[in-house]
Each structure stands twice: as structure tokens, then as C-alpha cells.
Amino acid sequence: MLIFEKTMGNFSPLDKKYMQLAIKMARKGQGMTSPNPLVGSVLVREGQVVGRGFHRRAGEPHAEINALQQAGEKAREAVLYVNLEPCVHFGRTPPCVPRIIDAGVKEVIVAMLDPDRRVMGKGLKTLQNAGISTRVGLMKEEAVKLNEIYLKYKTTGRPFVIMKAAMSLNGKIATRTGDSRWITSEFARHYAHWLRWQVDAILVGINTVLTDNPFLTVRYQGVSSSYQGFRKKWLRIVLDSKLRIPLKARVLENTGEYPTLIVTSPLAAKDKIGKLQSRGVEVLVMEEKGQISFEKLVEELGKREITSVLIEGGGTINASALAAGVVDKIFFFIAPRIIGGEKAISVVAGEGVEKVAQAWKIEKWQVRRLGEEILIEGYPEVKQ
């Protein structure tokens, strides 16, 4: 709290304008910086932007360094705007704070502190000790939402879990025969691939594999020119407690480009495990009695530096994830269709709650129109 009290200050409309630009720059790295945060920076001298930069991916220069390099000597006596506190520690790259000091920047304005224990105010404190003025808190709410994946992972060691589902007006994701193609329009499906682009892993249950036989690849066309030719390796995860997955399933193809993890239980046949492993598929046996614990799974994924997971399962997987309390955010696409039938598949299956008061409440929700569909985005309330 002390660092906040010392560095909070008043901000002008121009300050907000330049921080908005820094956040816009940060978004250019969406989906590519994991396990690092999204960071953008802008250098302003005498009312002119003299340098701007963003962090492209882990192991490459941070946003501040890119902005300083672009500004050159014009960085001296400039004001640096950045959406996250500059780092002061050695990681995959050298720290940014010494470079900021050496460049002669006169003031640093940040949206929020970095929760990384190696930073947590130390960056700003070092700048202050070097005689550089600092202010923090400008557009903090926007900065927090921008890096919600990084913040969850850095503070808990667990991935940020997103649940995505496409349904009819009456909450059905498939007909009684299991047919689900296509409930939503091509526009909504394109947006779904944009969601895949932003995460580290895509998760489904075995029923989705048996019914839809998906590839679980990422086919997003709006990639920045900065990433043309670069291939990110998304992890495909299938929950299959009895290892019923067919060896010809599409999700088992091209495991070099798209690594595949099958999560199963001790009920799985050992010979089937061997066959999958021989094809380059990793099989993880969770020590549960015929079930897979979502809590233990997300803990394991966090240890593997998986910072985000997109659940695209059916009603059973959705119900299990919600019941386990691991879902951080939902994206529900609602199509202007009505799928009748008592046996049609619901977006959340299982026994459900006994009373309305026990239902999962969605907070901070917003509604958008996407093509023919309505998209509801929000955060499940944390049950005590």
C-alpha cells in the first residue's frame, strides 16, 4: 500500500490518451506472450509521441525496451506510459528499469503494479530512488481486465479457465441425436477461433470427440503481421476417464504442431495408453476413482506453465467444471434457434442445483451482438 500512496497522482485527459495508446499497443501481443503479460508502452516528449512498443512474446524485448529503441535520444526528458509496472529482475530478458534510468526518462506513469513477487512495487521504488517521478493507477480497471489471465496465473499458480459454449435460445447445445452443426453462424465460429488464439490450451471431454471428432486446431485469420510465419503450439486436452478415444480421432493427428494430452483415470487400459504414447500423445493418469478432478488438473496445468485454458466441452464437462469452481469466465453464444425435445443436450448437464438460490450467478456481465448471435460474457460468482 505504501508504494500506492507515494505514487498516486492526478491525471490529465492527455495522460489518459497516451495510456489508451499504450493499452492498444499491448493488445497487439494477445495470445502470444504467455507466460508473460500483455504490455504496451508509449514515450511522449513535449507533446509528441517519440517511441512506442509492445511485448511480442516471452524471450523477446519488453515493451519499454522497444519504445526506448524507437525513441533513441528523444527518450531523454520524455514521459513513459506503460500499462504494467516495469520489471527490475532478470528473467528471460534483462530488467527494464535500468534501461529506463539510463535513457534519461523524467517520469513514468503506469496503470498498475506487477503482482510478480520479484517486482511488486520494486520497479517503481527503484525509479523513484533514481530521481524519476512516478505515478500509478491511470486506467487501472482496463489494465486489470487486459491482463486477467496473467494476474490469475501469477497470483495463484493456476491457469485462467474460460468456458465457451454455443446454444439455442432455449439453452440446448445439440439435438436429441447429438447433432450440433451448426448452431451458430460462421461469424460466431470465427470469434470462437479468436478465443482459441488467446489461450494456451483447448479442453474437451471424450463425448465431444466421439460425437464431433474435432481437430481442435486454431484457424484465426486476423493475425497481426508481426506474427506471420510464427507458429504457437496450443495444447489440446481431452478428458477421457476410461480411454474410449478412437485411435483414428482427428485430435490425435499432427501432434508435433498441436501437442495432445489425454487425461484419464486408473480405469484406462494400459495397452491403449502405450498405443497413444507411440503416436506422440501424452497420457496423464489422475489418481481418482473413475473420475477426473478438475481442481487437480488445473493445478497440474499450472505447474506446466499453462496460463489459460478454453473449455469447449459438452454439458457434462461444463457441469463438472462449474461444480469444481475452476471457471473464471464464460462466453455463451446464443443463436436465434429453438431446439425442442426433452432429450436435447443442455449447455450444463448433470443433476443441477436443488434451489434457484444455489445457481451460479454471473457477475460483471455484458451483452453484445455478433452477427446473428448474442454473446454473453461474464464471470461466475465465487461460491463461498
Tab-separated table of C-alpha atoms in Angstrom:
chain	number	residue	atom	x	y	z
A	1	MET	CA	0.000	0.000	0.000
A	2	LEU	CA	2.878	2.375	0.739
A	3	ILE	CA	4.017	2.410	-2.861
A	4	PHE	CA	0.497	3.267	-3.997
A	5	GLU	CA	0.234	6.131	-1.504
A	6	LYS	CA	3.528	7.594	-2.664
A	7	THR	CA	2.867	7.359	-6.369
A	8	MET	CA	-0.840	8.024	-6.853
A	9	GLY	CA	-1.459	11.316	-8.593
A	10	ASN	CA	-3.838	13.366	-10.701
A	11	PHE	CA	-4.078	12.538	-14.388
A	12	SER	CA	-4.972	14.809	-17.280
A	13	PRO	CA	-7.009	13.958	-20.399
A	14	LEU	CA	-3.717	13.786	-22.295
A	15	ASP	CA	-2.363	11.283	-19.794
A	16	LYS	CA	-5.403	9.107	-20.435
A	17	LYS	CA	-4.965	9.458	-24.183
A	18	TYR	CA	-1.403	8.174	-24.046
A	19	MET	CA	-2.276	5.332	-21.655
A	20	GLN	CA	-5.067	4.289	-24.003
A	21	LEU	CA	-2.457	4.127	-26.744
A	22	ALA	CA	-0.177	2.033	-24.519
A	23	ILE	CA	-3.022	-0.426	-23.855
A	24	LYS	CA	-3.808	-0.533	-27.567
A	25	MET	CA	-0.175	-1.391	-28.234
A	26	ALA	CA	-0.281	-4.120	-25.555
A	27	ARG	CA	-3.236	-5.820	-27.278
A	28	LYS	CA	-1.057	-6.466	-30.326
A	29	GLY	CA	0.574	-9.265	-28.343
A	30	GLN	CA	-2.675	-11.033	-27.434
A	31	GLY	CA	-2.288	-14.777	-27.427
A	32	MET	CA	1.475	-14.733	-27.949
A	33	THR	CA	3.188	-13.532	-24.755
A	34	SER	CA	2.373	-16.401	-22.357
A	35	PRO	CA	3.511	-16.856	-19.641
A	36	ASN	CA	4.369	-13.151	-19.741
A	37	PRO	CA	1.796	-10.336	-19.520
A	38	LEU	CA	0.481	-8.100	-22.268
A	39	VAL	CA	2.435	-4.852	-22.103
A	40	GLY	CA	2.500	-1.764	-24.274
A	41	SER	CA	4.397	1.466	-23.756
A	42	VAL	CA	4.491	4.959	-25.200
A	43	LEU	CA	7.163	7.652	-24.828
A	44	VAL	CA	5.991	11.256	-25.058
A	45	ARG	CA	8.268	14.305	-25.223
A	46	GLU	CA	6.965	17.860	-25.490
A	47	GLY	CA	3.535	16.630	-26.534
A	48	GLN	CA	4.840	14.331	-29.266
A	49	VAL	CA	4.933	10.525	-29.293
A	50	VAL	CA	8.598	9.709	-29.874
A	51	GLY	CA	8.532	5.976	-29.225
A	52	ARG	CA	6.091	3.127	-28.853
A	53	GLY	CA	6.429	-0.597	-28.373
A	54	PHE	CA	4.776	-3.781	-27.206
A	55	HIS	CA	5.930	-7.152	-25.895
A	56	ARG	CA	5.649	-9.704	-28.693
A	57	ARG	CA	6.404	-12.940	-26.856
A	58	ALA	CA	8.402	-14.441	-23.990
A	59	GLY	CA	12.139	-14.201	-24.523
A	60	GLU	CA	11.947	-11.109	-26.721
A	61	PRO	CA	12.443	-7.469	-25.616
A	62	HIS	CA	9.806	-5.966	-23.359
A	63	ALA	CA	7.540	-3.128	-24.451
A	64	GLU	CA	9.592	-0.466	-22.682
A	65	ILE	CA	12.798	-1.547	-24.420
A	66	ASN	CA	11.141	-1.467	-27.836
A	67	ALA	CA	9.798	2.028	-27.172
A	68	LEU	CA	13.200	3.253	-25.961
A	69	GLN	CA	14.941	1.845	-29.019
A	70	GLN	CA	12.490	3.594	-31.314
A	71	ALA	CA	12.869	6.905	-29.471
A	72	GLY	CA	16.658	6.870	-29.260
A	73	GLU	CA	17.996	10.168	-27.848
A	74	LYS	CA	14.476	11.599	-27.861
A	75	ALA	CA	13.713	9.441	-24.815
A	76	ARG	CA	15.686	11.897	-22.641
A	77	GLU	CA	13.303	14.069	-20.597
A	78	ALA	CA	10.325	12.131	-22.005
A	79	VAL	CA	7.372	10.658	-20.112
A	80	LEU	CA	6.921	6.888	-20.318
A	81	TYR	CA	3.381	5.472	-20.246
A	82	VAL	CA	3.089	1.726	-19.625
A	83	ASN	CA	0.141	-0.435	-18.567
A	84	LEU	CA	2.184	-2.592	-16.161
A	85	GLU	CA	4.999	-1.721	-13.771
A	86	PRO	CA	8.441	-2.066	-15.417
A	87	CYS	CA	10.426	-5.089	-14.250
A	88	VAL	CA	13.529	-4.873	-12.104
A	89	HIS	CA	14.588	-8.525	-12.173
A	90	PHE	CA	16.432	-10.812	-14.569
A	91	GLY	CA	14.210	-13.356	-16.270
A	92	ARG	CA	14.277	-14.486	-19.887
A	93	THR	CA	15.489	-10.958	-20.640
A	94	PRO	CA	17.364	-8.263	-18.651
A	95	PRO	CA	15.323	-5.872	-16.470
A	96	CYS	CA	13.744	-2.757	-17.988
A	97	VAL	CA	14.194	-0.319	-15.090
A	98	PRO	CA	17.988	0.219	-15.543
A	99	ARG	CA	17.449	0.946	-19.238
A	100	ILE	CA	14.732	3.482	-18.411
A	101	ILE	CA	17.051	5.214	-15.957
A	102	ASP	CA	19.984	5.225	-18.382
A	103	ALA	CA	17.790	6.675	-21.141
A	104	GLY	CA	17.080	9.780	-19.062
A	105	VAL	CA	13.291	9.387	-18.872
A	106	LYS	CA	11.933	12.039	-16.488
A	107	GLU	CA	8.625	10.414	-15.473
A	108	VAL	CA	6.975	7.007	-15.592
A	109	ILE	CA	3.191	6.619	-15.453
A	110	VAL	CA	1.852	3.082	-15.015
A	111	ALA	CA	-1.665	1.698	-14.901
A	112	MET	CA	-0.984	-0.945	-12.248
A	113	LEU	CA	1.705	-2.658	-10.229
A	114	ASP	CA	3.047	-6.054	-11.256
A	115	PRO	CA	1.893	-8.812	-8.837
A	116	ASP	CA	5.025	-10.838	-9.607
A	117	ARG	CA	6.823	-11.156	-6.250
A	118	ARG	CA	10.084	-10.206	-7.954
A	119	VAL	CA	8.549	-6.822	-8.789
A	120	MET	CA	5.507	-5.747	-6.675
A	121	GLY	CA	6.466	-2.091	-6.346
A	122	LYS	CA	10.224	-2.622	-6.501
A	123	GLY	CA	10.314	-1.319	-10.073
A	124	LEU	CA	8.729	1.988	-9.171
A	125	LYS	CA	10.728	2.257	-5.967
A	126	THR	CA	13.976	1.891	-7.926
A	127	LEU	CA	12.853	4.563	-10.376
A	128	GLN	CA	11.986	6.896	-7.520
A	129	ASN	CA	15.387	6.349	-5.918
A	130	ALA	CA	16.964	7.352	-9.232
A	131	GLY	CA	15.079	10.664	-9.152
A	132	ILE	CA	12.430	9.712	-11.693
A	133	SER	CA	8.891	10.841	-10.919
A	134	THR	CA	6.291	8.043	-10.901
A	135	ARG	CA	2.520	7.877	-10.861
A	136	VAL	CA	0.323	4.764	-10.784
A	137	GLY	CA	-3.360	3.948	-11.156
A	138	LEU	CA	-4.276	5.524	-14.501
A	139	MET	CA	-6.850	3.269	-16.231
A	140	LYS	CA	-6.157	0.515	-13.717
A	141	GLU	CA	-9.507	-1.222	-14.309
A	142	GLU	CA	-8.818	-1.541	-18.034
A	143	ALA	CA	-5.277	-2.747	-17.313
A	144	VAL	CA	-6.533	-5.421	-14.919
A	145	LYS	CA	-9.009	-6.804	-17.458
A	146	LEU	CA	-6.388	-6.751	-20.207
A	147	ASN	CA	-4.089	-8.978	-18.148
A	148	GLU	CA	-6.665	-11.062	-16.281
A	149	ILE	CA	-5.007	-14.265	-17.494
A	150	TYR	CA	-1.561	-13.198	-16.299
A	151	LEU	CA	-2.889	-11.894	-12.972
A	152	LYS	CA	-4.720	-15.143	-12.163
A	153	TYR	CA	-1.716	-17.273	-13.052
A	154	LYS	CA	0.838	-15.088	-11.297
A	155	THR	CA	-1.155	-14.815	-8.038
A	156	THR	CA	-2.389	-18.428	-7.793
A	157	GLY	CA	-0.099	-20.548	-9.963
A	158	ARG	CA	-3.204	-21.843	-11.765
A	159	PRO	CA	-4.462	-21.130	-15.276
A	160	PHE	CA	-7.299	-18.760	-16.075
A	161	VAL	CA	-10.169	-21.000	-17.214
A	162	ILE	CA	-12.652	-19.830	-19.833
A	163	MET	CA	-15.826	-21.720	-20.707
A	164	LYS	CA	-17.172	-21.204	-24.219
A	165	ALA	CA	-20.483	-22.599	-25.438
A	166	ALA	CA	-22.831	-22.090	-28.365
A	167	MET	CA	-26.507	-22.765	-27.724
A	168	SER	CA	-30.044	-22.256	-28.925
A	169	LEU	CA	-32.467	-19.778	-27.379
A	170	ASN	CA	-33.635	-22.498	-25.009
A	171	GLY	CA	-30.121	-23.422	-23.854
A	172	LYS	CA	-29.501	-26.516	-25.985
A	173	ILE	CA	-26.098	-27.265	-27.494
A	174	ALA	CA	-27.237	-30.256	-29.577
A	175	THR	CA	-30.364	-32.098	-30.644
A	176	ARG	CA	-31.504	-35.378	-29.072
A	177	THR	CA	-29.401	-37.204	-31.714
A	178	GLY	CA	-26.287	-35.245	-30.772
A	179	ASP	CA	-26.249	-33.082	-33.913
A	180	SER	CA	-24.764	-29.633	-33.221
A	181	ARG	CA	-23.555	-28.375	-36.630
A	182	TRP	CA	-24.035	-25.578	-36.884
A	183	ILE	CA	-25.984	-23.857	-34.122
A	184	THR	CA	-24.146	-20.556	-34.608
A	185	SER	CA	-23.156	-18.644	-37.726
A	186	GLU	CA	-19.755	-18.552	-39.379
A	187	PHE	CA	-19.143	-15.129	-37.835
A	188	ALA	CA	-19.549	-16.517	-34.304
A	189	ARG	CA	-17.358	-19.503	-35.125
A	190	HIS	CA	-14.640	-17.143	-36.327
A	191	TYR	CA	-14.825	-15.327	-32.997
A	192	ALA	CA	-14.533	-18.675	-31.233
A	193	HIS	CA	-11.218	-19.224	-33.013
A	194	TRP	CA	-10.126	-15.788	-31.823
A	195	LEU	CA	-10.764	-17.048	-28.287
A	196	ARG	CA	-8.658	-20.130	-29.037
A	197	TRP	CA	-5.883	-17.878	-30.317
A	198	GLN	CA	-5.667	-16.116	-26.955
A	199	VAL	CA	-5.235	-19.197	-24.736
A	200	ASP	CA	-2.563	-21.823	-24.137
A	201	ALA	CA	-4.797	-24.906	-24.150
A	202	ILE	CA	-8.154	-26.093	-25.508
A	203	LEU	CA	-10.061	-28.694	-23.473
A	204	VAL	CA	-12.928	-31.021	-24.357
A	205	GLY	CA	-14.436	-34.215	-22.985
A	206	ILE	CA	-14.479	-37.594	-24.665
A	207	ASN	CA	-18.142	-37.232	-25.640
A	208	THR	CA	-17.272	-34.220	-27.783
A	209	VAL	CA	-14.535	-36.237	-29.504
A	210	LEU	CA	-16.867	-39.195	-30.130
A	211	THR	CA	-19.713	-37.005	-31.390
A	212	ASP	CA	-17.981	-34.217	-33.333
A	213	ASN	CA	-14.486	-35.645	-33.954
A	214	PRO	CA	-12.873	-32.152	-33.845
A	215	PHE	CA	-9.303	-31.253	-34.794
A	216	LEU	CA	-9.162	-28.613	-32.012
A	217	THR	CA	-6.816	-26.516	-34.118
A	218	VAL	CA	-6.699	-22.722	-34.329
A	219	ARG	CA	-7.891	-21.186	-37.564
A	220	TYR	CA	-7.882	-17.484	-36.842
A	221	GLN	CA	-7.347	-15.196	-39.829
A	222	GLY	CA	-6.844	-11.850	-38.097
A	223	VAL	CA	-3.219	-12.408	-37.077
A	224	SER	CA	-1.030	-9.309	-36.864
A	225	SER	CA	1.697	-9.084	-39.494
A	226	SER	CA	4.143	-9.178	-36.572
A	227	TYR	CA	3.345	-12.887	-36.159
A	228	GLN	CA	3.140	-14.051	-39.755
A	229	GLY	CA	5.111	-17.269	-40.064
A	230	PHE	CA	5.288	-17.848	-36.303
A	231	ARG	CA	3.624	-20.993	-35.006
A	232	LYS	CA	2.387	-21.159	-31.450
A	233	LYS	CA	1.869	-24.659	-30.077
A	234	TRP	CA	-1.548	-24.875	-28.472
A	235	LEU	CA	-2.080	-27.818	-26.148
A	236	ARG	CA	-5.124	-29.960	-26.923
A	237	ILE	CA	-6.585	-31.651	-23.838
A	238	VAL	CA	-9.141	-34.470	-23.817
A	239	LEU	CA	-10.713	-35.740	-20.596
A	240	ASP	CA	-11.331	-39.454	-21.051
A	241	SER	CA	-11.575	-41.422	-17.788
A	242	LYS	CA	-11.998	-44.823	-19.489
A	243	LEU	CA	-9.796	-44.062	-22.501
A	244	ARG	CA	-12.522	-44.575	-25.089
A	245	ILE	CA	-10.873	-42.294	-27.638
A	246	PRO	CA	-10.567	-43.908	-31.095
A	247	LEU	CA	-7.026	-44.148	-32.398
A	248	LYS	CA	-8.261	-42.529	-35.622
A	249	ALA	CA	-9.623	-39.452	-33.840
A	250	ARG	CA	-8.632	-36.196	-35.513
A	251	VAL	CA	-7.405	-34.726	-32.250
A	252	LEU	CA	-4.597	-37.319	-32.288
A	253	GLU	CA	-3.283	-36.053	-35.612
A	254	ASN	CA	-0.408	-33.614	-36.119
A	255	THR	CA	0.788	-33.796	-32.507
A	256	GLY	CA	4.085	-32.142	-33.432
A	257	GLU	CA	2.347	-28.886	-34.247
A	258	TYR	CA	-0.507	-29.331	-31.766
A	259	PRO	CA	0.611	-31.341	-28.712
A	260	THR	CA	-2.165	-33.528	-27.305
A	261	LEU	CA	-2.725	-34.513	-23.687
A	262	ILE	CA	-5.213	-37.247	-22.797
A	263	VAL	CA	-6.233	-37.103	-19.145
A	264	THR	CA	-7.562	-40.398	-17.875
A	265	SER	CA	-8.024	-42.476	-14.717
A	266	PRO	CA	-6.664	-45.798	-13.384
A	267	LEU	CA	-9.567	-47.443	-15.241
A	268	ALA	CA	-7.725	-46.919	-18.535
A	269	ALA	CA	-6.313	-49.961	-20.323
A	270	LYS	CA	-2.513	-49.956	-20.216
A	271	ASP	CA	-2.156	-51.295	-23.758
A	272	LYS	CA	-4.251	-48.393	-25.053
A	273	ILE	CA	-2.005	-45.981	-23.182
A	274	GLY	CA	1.015	-47.465	-24.911
A	275	LYS	CA	-0.571	-47.150	-28.347
A	276	LEU	CA	-1.347	-43.490	-27.756
A	277	GLN	CA	2.128	-42.756	-26.458
A	278	SER	CA	3.681	-44.386	-29.515
A	279	ARG	CA	1.880	-41.771	-31.613
A	280	GLY	CA	3.369	-38.889	-29.673
A	281	VAL	CA	0.344	-38.377	-27.435
A	282	GLU	CA	0.910	-37.737	-23.732
A	283	VAL	CA	-1.343	-39.676	-21.360
A	284	LEU	CA	-1.803	-38.367	-17.827
A	285	VAL	CA	-3.364	-40.716	-15.284
A	286	MET	CA	-5.063	-38.818	-12.497
A	287	GLU	CA	-5.356	-40.767	-9.246
A	288	GLU	CA	-9.117	-40.646	-8.900
A	289	LYS	CA	-11.737	-43.398	-8.663
A	290	GLY	CA	-13.158	-43.384	-12.159
A	291	GLN	CA	-13.353	-39.579	-12.294
A	292	ILE	CA	-11.030	-36.755	-13.190
A	293	SER	CA	-10.610	-33.971	-10.659
A	294	PHE	CA	-10.768	-30.561	-12.319
A	295	GLU	CA	-9.082	-28.991	-9.311
A	296	LYS	CA	-6.087	-31.312	-9.528
A	297	LEU	CA	-5.962	-30.944	-13.303
A	298	VAL	CA	-5.732	-27.133	-13.279
A	299	GLU	CA	-3.081	-27.374	-10.581
A	300	GLU	CA	-1.076	-29.729	-12.795
A	301	LEU	CA	-1.501	-27.479	-15.829
A	302	GLY	CA	-0.249	-24.513	-13.816
A	303	LYS	CA	2.920	-26.427	-12.991
A	304	ARG	CA	3.408	-26.895	-16.730
A	305	GLU	CA	3.260	-23.108	-17.266
A	306	ILE	CA	-0.154	-23.313	-18.935
A	307	THR	CA	-1.613	-19.926	-18.046
A	308	SER	CA	-5.024	-20.252	-19.713
A	309	VAL	CA	-7.468	-22.950	-20.769
A	310	LEU	CA	-10.522	-22.734	-23.018
A	311	ILE	CA	-13.189	-25.322	-22.219
A	312	GLU	CA	-15.199	-26.265	-25.300
A	313	GLY	CA	-16.829	-29.366	-23.894
A	314	GLY	CA	-20.384	-30.555	-23.684
A	315	GLY	CA	-22.913	-30.326	-20.908
A	316	THR	CA	-21.228	-32.889	-18.669
A	317	ILE	CA	-17.808	-31.230	-18.801
A	318	ASN	CA	-19.369	-27.804	-18.272
A	319	ALA	CA	-21.269	-29.027	-15.222
A	320	SER	CA	-18.163	-30.643	-13.723
A	321	ALA	CA	-16.024	-27.542	-14.260
A	322	LEU	CA	-18.606	-25.240	-12.702
A	323	ALA	CA	-19.150	-27.579	-9.768
A	324	ALA	CA	-15.392	-27.691	-9.154
A	325	GLY	CA	-15.270	-23.895	-9.085
A	326	VAL	CA	-12.469	-23.630	-11.651
A	327	VAL	CA	-14.267	-21.497	-14.253
A	328	ASP	CA	-13.107	-17.865	-14.244
A	329	LYS	CA	-15.021	-16.543	-17.236
A	330	ILE	CA	-17.785	-17.557	-19.642
A	331	PHE	CA	-18.544	-16.774	-23.274
A	332	PHE	CA	-22.046	-18.001	-24.161
A	333	PHE	CA	-23.181	-17.556	-27.769
A	334	ILE	CA	-26.960	-17.633	-28.124
A	335	ALA	CA	-28.320	-18.315	-31.610
A	336	PRO	CA	-31.831	-17.370	-32.800
A	337	ARG	CA	-32.933	-21.002	-32.933
A	338	ILE	CA	-35.116	-23.178	-30.734
A	339	ILE	CA	-34.151	-26.824	-30.317
A	340	GLY	CA	-37.027	-28.760	-28.834
A	341	GLY	CA	-37.126	-32.110	-27.119
A	342	GLU	CA	-36.628	-33.216	-23.540
A	343	LYS	CA	-33.602	-35.272	-24.565
A	344	ALA	CA	-31.879	-32.437	-26.407
A	345	ILE	CA	-28.489	-31.727	-24.779
A	346	SER	CA	-28.310	-28.787	-22.384
A	347	VAL	CA	-25.332	-26.459	-22.070
A	348	VAL	CA	-24.901	-27.531	-18.435
A	349	ALA	CA	-25.919	-31.110	-17.715
A	350	GLY	CA	-25.750	-33.195	-14.548
A	351	GLU	CA	-28.290	-33.078	-11.735
A	352	GLY	CA	-28.072	-29.315	-11.365
A	353	VAL	CA	-28.794	-27.380	-8.217
A	354	GLU	CA	-31.751	-28.072	-5.947
A	355	LYS	CA	-32.713	-24.444	-5.412
A	356	VAL	CA	-32.501	-21.319	-7.535
A	357	ALA	CA	-30.519	-19.656	-4.762
A	358	GLN	CA	-27.751	-22.213	-5.373
A	359	ALA	CA	-27.395	-21.343	-9.058
A	360	TRP	CA	-24.154	-19.894	-10.405
A	361	LYS	CA	-24.601	-16.164	-10.660
A	362	ILE	CA	-22.777	-14.327	-13.430
A	363	GLU	CA	-21.169	-11.043	-12.443
A	364	LYS	CA	-19.734	-8.117	-14.422
A	365	TRP	CA	-21.568	-9.435	-17.452
A	366	GLN	CA	-22.020	-7.707	-20.768
A	367	VAL	CA	-24.094	-8.489	-23.829
A	368	ARG	CA	-23.005	-7.944	-27.424
A	369	ARG	CA	-24.464	-8.631	-30.819
A	370	LEU	CA	-22.153	-10.709	-33.029
A	371	GLY	CA	-23.639	-11.265	-36.449
A	372	GLU	CA	-26.832	-13.258	-35.936
A	373	GLU	CA	-25.924	-14.225	-32.386
A	374	ILE	CA	-25.946	-12.654	-28.951
A	375	LEU	CA	-22.760	-13.072	-26.913
A	376	ILE	CA	-22.942	-13.025	-23.131
A	377	GLU	CA	-19.580	-12.518	-21.455
A	378	GLY	CA	-19.162	-12.605	-17.699
A	379	TYR	CA	-17.577	-14.047	-14.592
A	380	PRO	CA	-19.141	-16.783	-12.441
A	381	GLU	CA	-19.585	-15.684	-8.852
A	382	VAL	CA	-17.142	-17.342	-6.475
A	383	LYS	CA	-19.196	-19.514	-4.137
A	384	GLN	CA	-18.189	-19.438	-0.507
